[in-house]
Short mmCIF file of C-alpha atoms in Angstrom, two decimals:
data_model
loop_
_atom_site.label_atom_id
_atom_site.label_comp_id
_atom_site.label_asym_id
_atom_site.label_seq_id
_atom_site.Cartn_x
_atom_site.Cartn_y
_atom_site.Cartn_z
CA UNK V 1 19.53 77.86 142.40
CA UNK V 2 20.66 81.05 140.66
CA UNK V 3 22.22 79.06 137.79
CA UNK V 4 19.03 76.99 137.46
CA UNK V 5 16.89 80.14 137.23
CA UNK V 6 19.17 81.75 134.62
CA UNK V 7 19.11 78.63 132.45
CA UNK V 8 15.34 78.27 132.95
CA UNK V 9 14.64 81.89 131.96
CA UNK V 10 16.79 81.57 128.84
CA UNK V 11 14.97 78.37 127.87
CA UNK V 12 11.52 79.93 128.35
CA UNK V 13 12.44 83.09 126.44
CA UNK V 14 14.02 81.13 123.58
CA UNK V 15 11.11 78.71 123.21
CA UNK V 16 8.57 81.53 123.49
CA UNK V 17 10.23 83.39 120.59
CA UNK V 18 10.38 80.23 118.47
CA UNK V 19 6.81 79.14 119.21
CA UNK V 20 5.32 82.58 118.55
CA UNK V 21 7.13 82.95 115.23
CA UNK V 22 6.41 79.35 114.19
CA UNK V 23 2.70 79.77 114.81
CA UNK V 24 2.97 83.22 113.25
CA UNK V 25 4.00 81.51 110.00
CA UNK V 26 0.77 79.50 109.99
CA UNK V 27 -1.16 82.65 110.94
CA UNK V 28 0.35 84.72 108.11
CA UNK V 29 -0.52 82.29 105.32
CA UNK V 30 -3.96 81.63 106.81
CA UNK V 31 -4.77 85.34 106.71
CA UNK V 32 -3.18 85.65 103.25
CA UNK V 33 -5.58 83.07 101.84
CA UNK V 34 -8.64 84.25 103.76
CA UNK V 35 -8.76 81.44 106.32
CA UNK V 36 -10.15 82.31 109.73
CA UNK V 37 -7.84 81.78 112.73
CA UNK V 38 -9.94 81.22 115.85
CA UNK V 39 -7.21 81.08 118.50
CA UNK V 40 -3.53 82.05 118.61
CA UNK V 41 -1.86 80.82 121.81
CA UNK V 42 1.57 80.69 123.37
CA UNK V 43 1.58 77.45 125.41
CA UNK V 44 -1.44 75.19 125.69
CA UNK V 45 -4.63 76.23 127.49
CA UNK V 46 -5.59 72.71 128.59
CA UNK V 47 -8.84 72.88 130.54
CA UNK V 48 -8.58 72.22 134.29
CA UNK V 49 -12.02 71.44 135.82
CA UNK V 50 -14.05 74.68 135.33
CA UNK V 51 -11.03 76.79 134.34
CA UNK V 52 -10.44 77.17 130.59
CA UNK V 53 -6.65 77.08 131.08
CA UNK V 54 -5.89 80.62 129.90
CA UNK V 55 -3.49 82.70 132.00
CA UNK V 56 -4.15 85.65 129.72
CA UNK V 57 -6.46 86.15 126.76
CA UNK V 58 -8.00 88.92 124.70
CA UNK V 59 -9.95 89.30 121.49
CA UNK V 60 -9.63 92.59 119.57
CA UNK V 61 -12.78 94.29 118.41
CA UNK V 62 -13.99 93.08 115.00
CA UNK V 63 -11.45 90.26 115.05
CA UNK V 64 -12.14 86.55 114.62
CA UNK V 65 -9.03 85.58 116.59
CA UNK V 66 -8.60 85.16 120.35
CA UNK V 67 -5.02 85.69 121.49
CA UNK V 68 -3.74 84.26 124.75
CA UNK V 69 -1.19 82.45 126.93
CA UNK V 70 -1.95 78.98 128.28
CA UNK V 71 -0.70 77.43 131.49
CA UNK V 72 0.96 74.32 129.99
CA UNK V 73 4.40 75.31 128.55
CA UNK V 74 4.73 72.47 126.04
CA UNK V 75 4.41 74.50 122.88
CA UNK V 76 1.71 76.65 121.35
CA UNK V 77 -0.92 76.50 118.66
CA UNK V 78 -2.80 78.38 116.00
CA UNK V 79 -6.38 77.04 115.79
CA UNK V 80 -7.36 77.30 112.15
CA UNK V 81 -11.05 77.04 111.29
CA UNK V 82 -12.08 73.88 109.44
CA UNK V 83 -8.89 71.93 110.10
CA UNK V 84 -8.15 68.68 111.92
CA UNK V 85 -5.41 69.65 114.37
CA UNK V 86 -4.28 69.20 117.99
CA UNK V 87 -7.46 70.87 119.25
CA UNK V 88 -9.44 67.77 118.11
CA UNK V 89 -12.48 69.94 117.46
CA UNK V 90 -14.48 67.19 115.76
CA UNK V 91 -17.79 68.98 116.30
CA UNK V 92 -16.73 71.81 114.02
CA UNK V 93 -15.84 69.31 111.31
CA UNK V 94 -19.42 67.93 111.39
CA UNK V 95 -20.85 71.33 110.44
CA UNK V 96 -21.32 72.43 106.80
CA UNK V 97 -18.07 73.71 105.28
CA UNK V 98 -17.72 77.51 105.14
CA UNK V 99 -15.77 79.57 102.58
CA UNK V 100 -13.43 80.94 105.28
CA UNK V 101 -12.41 77.47 106.45
CA UNK V 102 -9.16 75.63 105.79
CA UNK V 103 -10.90 72.58 104.30
CA UNK V 104 -12.56 74.61 101.51
CA UNK V 105 -9.33 76.11 100.18
CA UNK V 106 -7.32 74.68 97.28
CA UNK V 107 -4.71 72.08 98.25
CA UNK V 108 -1.79 74.34 97.26
CA UNK V 109 -3.01 77.08 99.61
CA UNK V 110 -3.45 74.58 102.44
CA UNK V 111 0.08 73.35 101.75
CA UNK V 112 1.52 76.85 102.18
CA UNK V 113 -0.44 77.30 105.41
CA UNK V 114 1.02 74.06 106.78
CA UNK V 115 4.64 74.76 105.83
CA UNK V 116 4.43 78.36 107.06
CA UNK V 117 5.72 77.57 110.55
CA UNK V 118 8.64 75.46 109.35
CA UNK V 119 9.56 78.06 106.72
CA UNK V 120 9.66 80.80 109.36
CA UNK V 121 11.84 78.69 111.68
CA UNK V 122 14.36 77.91 108.93
CA UNK V 123 14.57 81.54 107.83
CA UNK V 124 14.72 82.73 111.44
CA UNK V 125 17.69 80.46 112.19
CA UNK V 126 19.60 81.72 109.15
CA UNK V 127 18.78 85.34 110.03
CA UNK V 128 19.94 84.90 113.64
CA UNK V 129 23.20 83.30 112.53
CA UNK V 130 23.77 86.17 110.09
CA UNK V 131 23.11 88.80 112.78
CA UNK V 132 25.33 86.99 115.29
CA UNK V 133 28.19 87.00 112.78
CA UNK V 134 27.53 90.66 111.97
CA UNK V 135 27.43 91.67 115.66
CA UNK V 136 30.09 89.47 117.25
CA UNK V 137 31.98 88.06 114.29
CA UNK V 138 33.45 84.57 114.49
CA UNK V 139 36.29 83.69 116.87
CA UNK V 140 38.01 80.32 117.07
CA UNK V 141 41.35 78.60 117.62
CA UNK V 142 42.29 76.59 114.57
CA UNK V 143 43.43 73.02 115.23
CA UNK V 144 46.36 73.76 112.89
CA UNK V 145 47.49 76.51 115.29
CA UNK V 146 47.33 74.27 118.37
CA UNK V 147 51.06 73.65 118.27
CA UNK V 148 51.03 71.41 121.37
CA UNK V 149 48.60 69.15 119.57
CA UNK V 150 46.03 66.82 121.09
CA UNK V 151 45.79 64.32 123.91
CA UNK V 152 44.33 61.06 122.54
CA UNK V 153 42.58 58.16 124.26
CA UNK V 154 43.48 54.49 123.81
CA UNK V 155 41.03 53.98 120.92
CA UNK V 156 42.64 56.83 118.98
CA UNK V 157 46.15 55.58 119.74
CA UNK V 158 45.20 52.11 118.48
CA UNK V 159 44.40 53.76 115.13
CA UNK V 160 47.85 55.33 114.98
CA UNK V 161 47.46 58.73 116.67
CA UNK V 162 50.05 59.88 119.20
CA UNK V 163 49.86 62.54 121.91
CA UNK V 164 50.87 65.98 120.59
CA UNK V 165 49.82 65.17 117.00
CA UNK V 166 48.43 68.35 115.42
CA UNK V 167 45.14 67.62 113.64
CA UNK V 168 44.91 69.28 110.22
CA UNK V 169 41.93 67.68 108.48
CA UNK V 170 40.67 64.73 106.45
CA UNK V 171 40.27 63.91 102.76
CA UNK V 172 37.09 66.03 102.92
CA UNK V 173 38.92 69.20 103.93
CA UNK V 174 40.71 71.05 106.70
CA UNK V 175 39.37 71.33 110.25
CA UNK V 176 38.30 74.74 111.45
CA UNK V 177 38.44 74.12 115.20
CA UNK V 178 38.14 71.41 117.84
CA UNK V 179 34.48 70.46 118.32
CA UNK V 180 31.56 68.43 117.05
CA UNK V 181 32.33 69.10 113.37
CA UNK V 182 35.86 67.80 113.82
CA UNK V 183 34.68 64.61 115.54
CA UNK V 184 32.00 64.11 112.89
CA UNK V 185 34.56 64.46 110.10
CA UNK V 186 36.96 62.02 111.77
CA UNK V 187 34.17 59.47 112.30
CA UNK V 188 33.45 59.38 108.55
CA UNK V 189 37.01 59.82 107.27
CA UNK V 190 39.28 57.34 105.51
CA UNK V 191 42.31 59.50 106.15
CA UNK V 192 43.37 61.98 108.83
CA UNK V 193 46.04 64.55 108.02
CA UNK V 194 48.30 65.50 110.91
CA UNK V 195 51.62 67.12 111.76
CA UNK V 196 53.89 65.03 113.99
CA UNK V 197 57.20 66.38 115.22
CA UNK V 198 57.05 69.08 112.55
CA UNK V 199 56.43 66.65 109.67
CA UNK V 200 53.12 66.36 107.74
CA UNK V 201 51.77 62.82 107.54
CA UNK V 202 48.50 60.90 107.25
CA UNK V 203 46.79 58.17 109.26
CA UNK V 204 44.40 55.64 107.69
CA UNK V 205 40.96 55.53 109.31
CA UNK V 206 38.11 53.00 108.88
CA UNK V 207 35.48 55.56 107.84
CA UNK V 208 32.83 54.29 110.27
CA UNK V 209 33.90 55.29 113.77
CA UNK V 210 31.05 55.67 116.26
CA UNK V 211 30.60 59.39 116.85
CA UNK V 212 28.83 58.91 120.20
CA UNK V 213 31.68 56.74 121.51
CA UNK V 214 34.24 59.30 120.37
CA UNK V 215 32.53 62.13 122.25
CA UNK V 216 31.12 60.31 125.28
CA UNK V 217 34.12 58.14 126.14
CA UNK V 218 36.21 59.15 129.14
CA UNK V 219 38.68 60.42 128.14
CA UNK V 220 37.36 61.64 124.79
CA UNK V 221 38.84 60.48 121.48
CA UNK V 222 40.88 63.69 121.24
CA UNK V 223 41.19 66.72 123.48
CA UNK V 224 43.39 69.81 123.08
CA UNK V 225 46.58 69.31 125.07
CA UNK V 226 46.65 71.83 127.92
CA UNK V 227 49.70 71.83 130.26
CA UNK V 228 48.87 71.36 133.94
CA UNK V 229 49.91 74.90 134.85
CA UNK V 230 48.01 76.59 137.67
CA UNK V 231 46.24 79.74 136.51
CA UNK V 232 44.97 80.76 139.98
CA UNK V 233 44.63 79.47 143.54
CA UNK V 234 41.45 80.06 145.51
CA UNK V 235 41.89 81.26 149.12
CA UNK V 236 41.19 78.81 151.95
CA UNK V 237 41.40 75.76 149.68
CA UNK V 238 43.59 72.63 150.01
CA UNK V 239 45.85 73.99 147.24
CA UNK V 240 46.52 77.26 149.09
CA UNK V 241 47.18 75.43 152.36
CA UNK V 242 49.71 73.26 150.50
CA UNK V 243 51.55 76.40 149.34
CA UNK V 244 50.61 76.25 145.69
CA UNK V 245 50.77 79.48 143.66
CA UNK V 246 49.85 80.80 140.23
CA UNK V 247 52.26 79.45 137.63
CA UNK V 248 53.01 76.20 139.49
CA UNK V 249 53.01 73.02 137.43
CA UNK V 250 51.35 69.79 138.59
CA UNK V 251 53.52 66.71 138.14
CA UNK V 252 51.56 63.92 139.82
CA UNK V 253 48.24 63.31 141.62
CA UNK V 254 47.52 60.25 143.75
CA UNK V 255 50.74 58.57 142.63
CA UNK V 256 49.96 58.95 138.91
CA UNK V 257 52.26 61.15 136.84
CA UNK V 258 50.47 63.83 134.83
CA UNK V 259 51.63 66.27 132.18
CA UNK V 260 48.35 68.00 131.35
CA UNK V 261 44.97 69.04 132.71
CA UNK V 262 43.58 66.23 130.55
CA UNK V 263 45.29 63.62 132.74
CA UNK V 264 44.45 65.58 135.89
CA UNK V 265 40.73 65.34 135.02
CA UNK V 266 41.09 61.63 134.26
CA UNK V 267 42.63 61.04 137.67
CA UNK V 268 39.85 62.98 139.42
CA UNK V 269 37.36 60.87 137.43
CA UNK V 270 38.88 57.71 138.90
CA UNK V 271 38.60 59.17 142.40
CA UNK V 272 34.95 60.10 141.69
CA UNK V 273 34.23 56.49 140.70
CA UNK V 274 35.82 55.29 143.93
CA UNK V 275 33.86 57.87 145.93
CA UNK V 276 30.55 56.40 144.76
CA UNK V 277 31.51 53.20 146.56
CA UNK V 278 32.21 54.96 149.88
CA UNK V 279 29.86 53.74 152.62
CA UNK V 280 31.04 55.87 155.55
CA UNK V 281 32.46 59.33 156.12
CA UNK V 282 35.79 57.70 156.95
CA UNK V 283 35.76 55.98 153.55
CA UNK V 284 35.09 59.32 151.86
CA UNK V 285 37.95 61.06 153.70
CA UNK V 286 40.33 58.21 152.86
CA UNK V 287 39.51 58.43 149.14
CA UNK V 288 39.74 62.23 149.11
CA UNK V 289 43.11 62.19 150.85
CA UNK V 290 45.76 62.25 148.14
CA UNK V 291 49.32 63.27 147.40
CA UNK V 292 50.05 66.05 144.93
CA UNK V 293 53.48 66.64 143.43
CA UNK V 294 54.08 70.09 141.95
CA UNK V 295 56.89 72.43 141.01
CA UNK V 296 56.90 76.18 141.46
CA UNK V 297 57.24 78.34 138.37
CA UNK V 298 60.82 78.57 137.09
CA UNK V 299 61.92 75.90 139.55
CA UNK V 300 63.28 72.39 138.96
CA UNK V 301 62.59 71.29 142.53
CA UNK V 302 59.40 69.30 143.14
CA UNK V 303 57.30 69.64 146.29
CA UNK V 304 55.02 66.92 147.61
CA UNK V 305 51.86 67.84 149.50
CA UNK V 306 49.32 65.65 151.27
CA UNK V 307 45.87 67.18 151.01
CA UNK V 308 42.22 66.31 151.56
CA UNK V 309 40.14 67.33 148.57
CA UNK V 310 36.70 68.85 149.11
CA UNK V 311 33.55 66.71 149.08
CA UNK V 312 33.17 67.38 145.35
CA UNK V 313 36.88 66.60 144.74
CA UNK V 314 38.01 70.19 144.29
CA UNK V 315 41.63 71.13 144.97
CA UNK V 316 41.08 74.86 144.66
CA UNK V 317 43.13 75.64 141.55
CA UNK V 318 42.05 77.45 138.43
CA UNK V 319 43.15 75.59 135.31
CA UNK V 320 44.89 77.28 132.42
CA UNK V 321 42.97 77.24 129.13
CA UNK V 322 43.75 77.32 125.42
CA UNK V 323 43.59 81.12 125.54
CA UNK V 324 46.67 81.07 127.82
CA UNK V 325 48.71 79.62 124.97
CA UNK V 326 47.08 80.50 121.64
CA UNK V 327 45.80 83.67 120.02
CA UNK V 328 42.34 83.00 118.57
CA UNK V 329 41.54 83.75 114.95
CA UNK V 330 38.88 86.43 114.62
CA UNK V 331 36.80 87.03 111.47
CA UNK V 332 34.64 90.14 111.10
CA UNK V 333 31.66 90.33 108.74
CA UNK V 334 30.13 93.36 107.07
CA UNK V 335 26.37 93.70 106.74
CA UNK V 336 26.24 92.23 103.23
CA UNK V 337 28.85 89.57 104.00
CA UNK V 338 27.03 88.24 107.07
CA UNK V 339 24.03 86.85 105.14
CA UNK V 340 25.80 84.28 102.92
CA UNK V 341 28.04 83.43 105.90
CA UNK V 342 24.94 82.96 108.09
CA UNK V 343 23.32 80.70 105.48
CA UNK V 344 26.50 78.59 105.28
CA UNK V 345 26.71 78.42 109.08
CA UNK V 346 23.08 77.39 109.41
CA UNK V 347 23.31 74.83 106.60
CA UNK V 348 26.34 73.25 108.27
CA UNK V 349 24.47 73.01 111.58
CA UNK V 350 21.44 71.43 109.89
CA UNK V 351 23.61 68.96 107.95
CA UNK V 352 25.41 67.90 111.12
CA UNK V 353 22.18 67.52 113.09
CA UNK V 354 20.47 65.45 110.40
CA UNK V 355 23.57 63.29 109.97
CA UNK V 356 23.72 62.56 113.70
CA UNK V 357 20.10 61.37 113.82
CA UNK V 358 21.22 57.88 112.77
CA UNK V 359 22.57 57.44 116.31
CA UNK V 360 19.08 58.00 117.69
CA UNK V 361 18.19 54.43 116.77
CA UNK V 362 21.00 52.91 118.83
CA UNK V 363 20.77 52.03 122.54
CA UNK V 364 23.26 54.77 123.49
CA UNK V 365 21.51 57.25 121.22
CA UNK V 366 18.12 56.56 122.81
CA UNK V 367 19.62 57.16 126.24
CA UNK V 368 20.91 60.54 125.07
CA UNK V 369 17.46 61.76 124.02
CA UNK V 370 16.56 64.59 126.38
CA UNK V 371 13.61 66.78 127.23
CA UNK V 372 13.36 70.29 128.59
CA UNK V 373 16.05 69.61 131.21
CA UNK V 374 18.59 68.55 128.58
CA UNK V 375 17.74 71.54 126.38
CA UNK V 376 17.93 73.96 129.31
CA UNK V 377 21.33 72.61 130.37
CA UNK V 378 22.74 73.65 126.98
CA UNK V 379 22.29 77.33 127.82
CA UNK V 380 25.15 79.11 129.65
CA UNK V 381 25.16 79.48 133.44
CA UNK V 382 25.47 83.27 133.06
CA UNK V 383 23.28 85.40 130.83
CA UNK V 384 25.19 85.76 127.58
CA UNK V 385 23.35 87.18 124.57
CA UNK V 386 25.86 85.75 122.11
CA UNK V 387 25.40 82.21 123.43
CA UNK V 388 21.65 82.74 123.84
CA UNK V 389 21.10 83.67 120.20
CA UNK V 390 23.34 80.86 118.92
CA UNK V 391 21.34 78.38 121.00
CA UNK V 392 18.03 79.88 119.87
CA UNK V 393 19.06 79.59 116.21
CA UNK V 394 20.05 75.96 116.74
CA UNK V 395 16.73 75.18 118.44
CA UNK V 396 14.94 76.92 115.57
CA UNK V 397 16.64 74.56 113.10
CA UNK V 398 15.72 71.55 115.25
CA UNK V 399 12.11 72.73 115.58
CA UNK V 400 11.84 73.24 111.81
CA UNK V 401 13.33 69.86 110.93
CA UNK V 402 11.36 67.90 113.51
CA UNK V 403 8.11 69.57 112.48
CA UNK V 404 8.56 68.73 108.81
CA UNK V 405 8.92 65.00 109.52
CA UNK V 406 5.98 63.10 107.96
CA UNK V 407 4.38 62.20 111.28
CA UNK V 408 0.65 62.78 111.91
CA UNK V 409 0.07 65.65 114.38
CA UNK V 410 3.21 67.40 113.08
CA UNK V 411 3.21 69.86 110.19
CA UNK V 412 5.00 67.25 108.11
CA UNK V 413 2.12 64.82 108.59
CA UNK V 414 -0.35 67.35 107.22
CA UNK V 415 2.04 68.10 104.34
CA UNK V 416 2.27 64.38 103.54
CA UNK V 417 -1.51 64.05 103.27
CA UNK V 418 -1.74 67.24 101.19
CA UNK V 419 0.93 65.99 98.78
CA UNK V 420 -1.03 62.74 98.49
CA UNK V 421 -4.13 64.77 97.66
CA UNK V 422 -2.30 66.90 95.08
CA UNK V 423 -0.76 63.86 93.36
CA UNK V 424 -3.79 61.53 93.41
CA UNK V 425 -6.48 64.26 93.38
CA UNK V 426 -8.17 62.28 96.16
CA UNK V 427 -8.63 63.89 99.55
CA UNK V 428 -8.23 61.64 102.65
CA UNK V 429 -11.47 61.39 104.63
CA UNK V 430 -11.88 63.57 107.70
CA UNK V 431 -12.41 60.43 109.78
CA UNK V 432 -9.01 59.13 108.66
CA UNK V 433 -7.35 62.48 109.37
CA UNK V 434 -8.84 62.60 112.89
CA UNK V 435 -7.66 59.05 113.67
CA UNK V 436 -4.19 59.79 112.27
CA UNK V 437 -4.01 62.93 114.42
CA UNK V 438 -4.84 60.91 117.55
CA UNK V 439 -2.18 58.30 116.71
CA UNK V 440 0.48 60.89 115.94
CA UNK V 441 -0.34 62.98 119.00
CA UNK V 442 -0.17 59.88 121.20
CA UNK V 443 3.22 58.89 119.76
CA UNK V 444 4.60 62.39 120.30
CA UNK V 445 3.28 62.42 123.87
CA UNK V 446 5.03 59.10 124.61
CA UNK V 447 8.27 60.42 123.08
CA UNK V 448 8.05 63.57 125.19
CA UNK V 449 7.47 61.51 128.35
CA UNK V 450 10.42 59.24 127.51
CA UNK V 451 12.72 62.21 126.80
CA UNK V 452 11.88 63.97 130.05
CA UNK V 453 12.11 60.67 131.96
CA UNK V 454 15.68 60.39 130.65
CA UNK V 455 16.35 63.84 132.13
CA UNK V 456 15.04 62.72 135.51
CA UNK V 457 17.07 59.49 135.44
CA UNK V 458 20.22 61.42 134.55
CA UNK V 459 19.55 63.87 137.38
CA UNK V 460 19.14 60.96 139.80
CA UNK V 461 22.37 59.41 138.54
CA UNK V 462 20.90 56.29 136.96
CA UNK V 463 22.05 57.16 133.42
#
């Protein structure tokens, strides 16, 4: 429950910042061009019976704008006078146009008002990335420095990779670190550069590997090779009862030889699959009862232990990590240096996100669409400001890009109609704009329902 609350609070804080600043972009340009803003709300104040839906609201003296917080945390809005938007205030549109209204302003001013939110989100993401680099710098373990190389799955081995190959890069450039960018580069590459047994060499690739399959497969296409050396042993666990100690090395689990934590996790995955078929407690105990072969540190002699793993298949050992074997590379940025570095970082994130959208239109991609649960799960289990701001910047980029898509009810839909008006000098009718807003809003609502339904199905174990 504590982890859920921490993730939930981070999600709410992050989205609140992004929504307020996004709507603030619309607000700024509206005020700049003399357009009246009637309401400025964080979250939606959907009416419930006789309640207007506002948790908090106030209107400063001599101000035209009511500020408030609604009860429905699905976004926020800036109600601009004389505009067809998500408020669907059609009655206002029937009244004579006023000079302070959106609809009476020149098309170029209306265009700036509509792109204001997206512009703020893009700039905010770049600013956050710059400040993160200035405050914490950048720390990573280069794939070139992972001298024990990678552990590859069968698909990768069929292409010519071998365990312990050190990944260097592709024809497009050198890898920085293991992660999404590396997988993305390999999926599009015609050549992978590696070091095998101390010798540089290259492997031909097809150039169209499926990125989702590479990342989602079990085991993954490539994982850093981490020796199965015990970093710690928790008291009262099966491992402690078997006499295991820090520094011991696992040699086999359940009759399968292992040489790394990669293979250890694969073996536990097989047991987890078997456990789903257990019908009785006796079946569960039988599956969780396994043999573990290990050797003490600095010892050639192997010990065999019979142990019953916990209900969630835990042995009670802490696994060693990359930091046990490699010194990370750390790059510090001065105040002036952090801004171009932040722009480059943000541009790379946007480019990767946009490039991955092609998988959205596949069956596996549609299943991976997530709602608030999926977004919340991306935040760390412990409050970490570094991770929080990186995640907030990434969400800001997503929010900006999604909002600029030419879909009615999104900012991009309004921009599309305004560009049409500027080019043809013909303004779409208000009746058309209202109908388009309803269609777009309905489509977005269905997408939101589908995304959050995916979260529920994943939580229930059906996906």
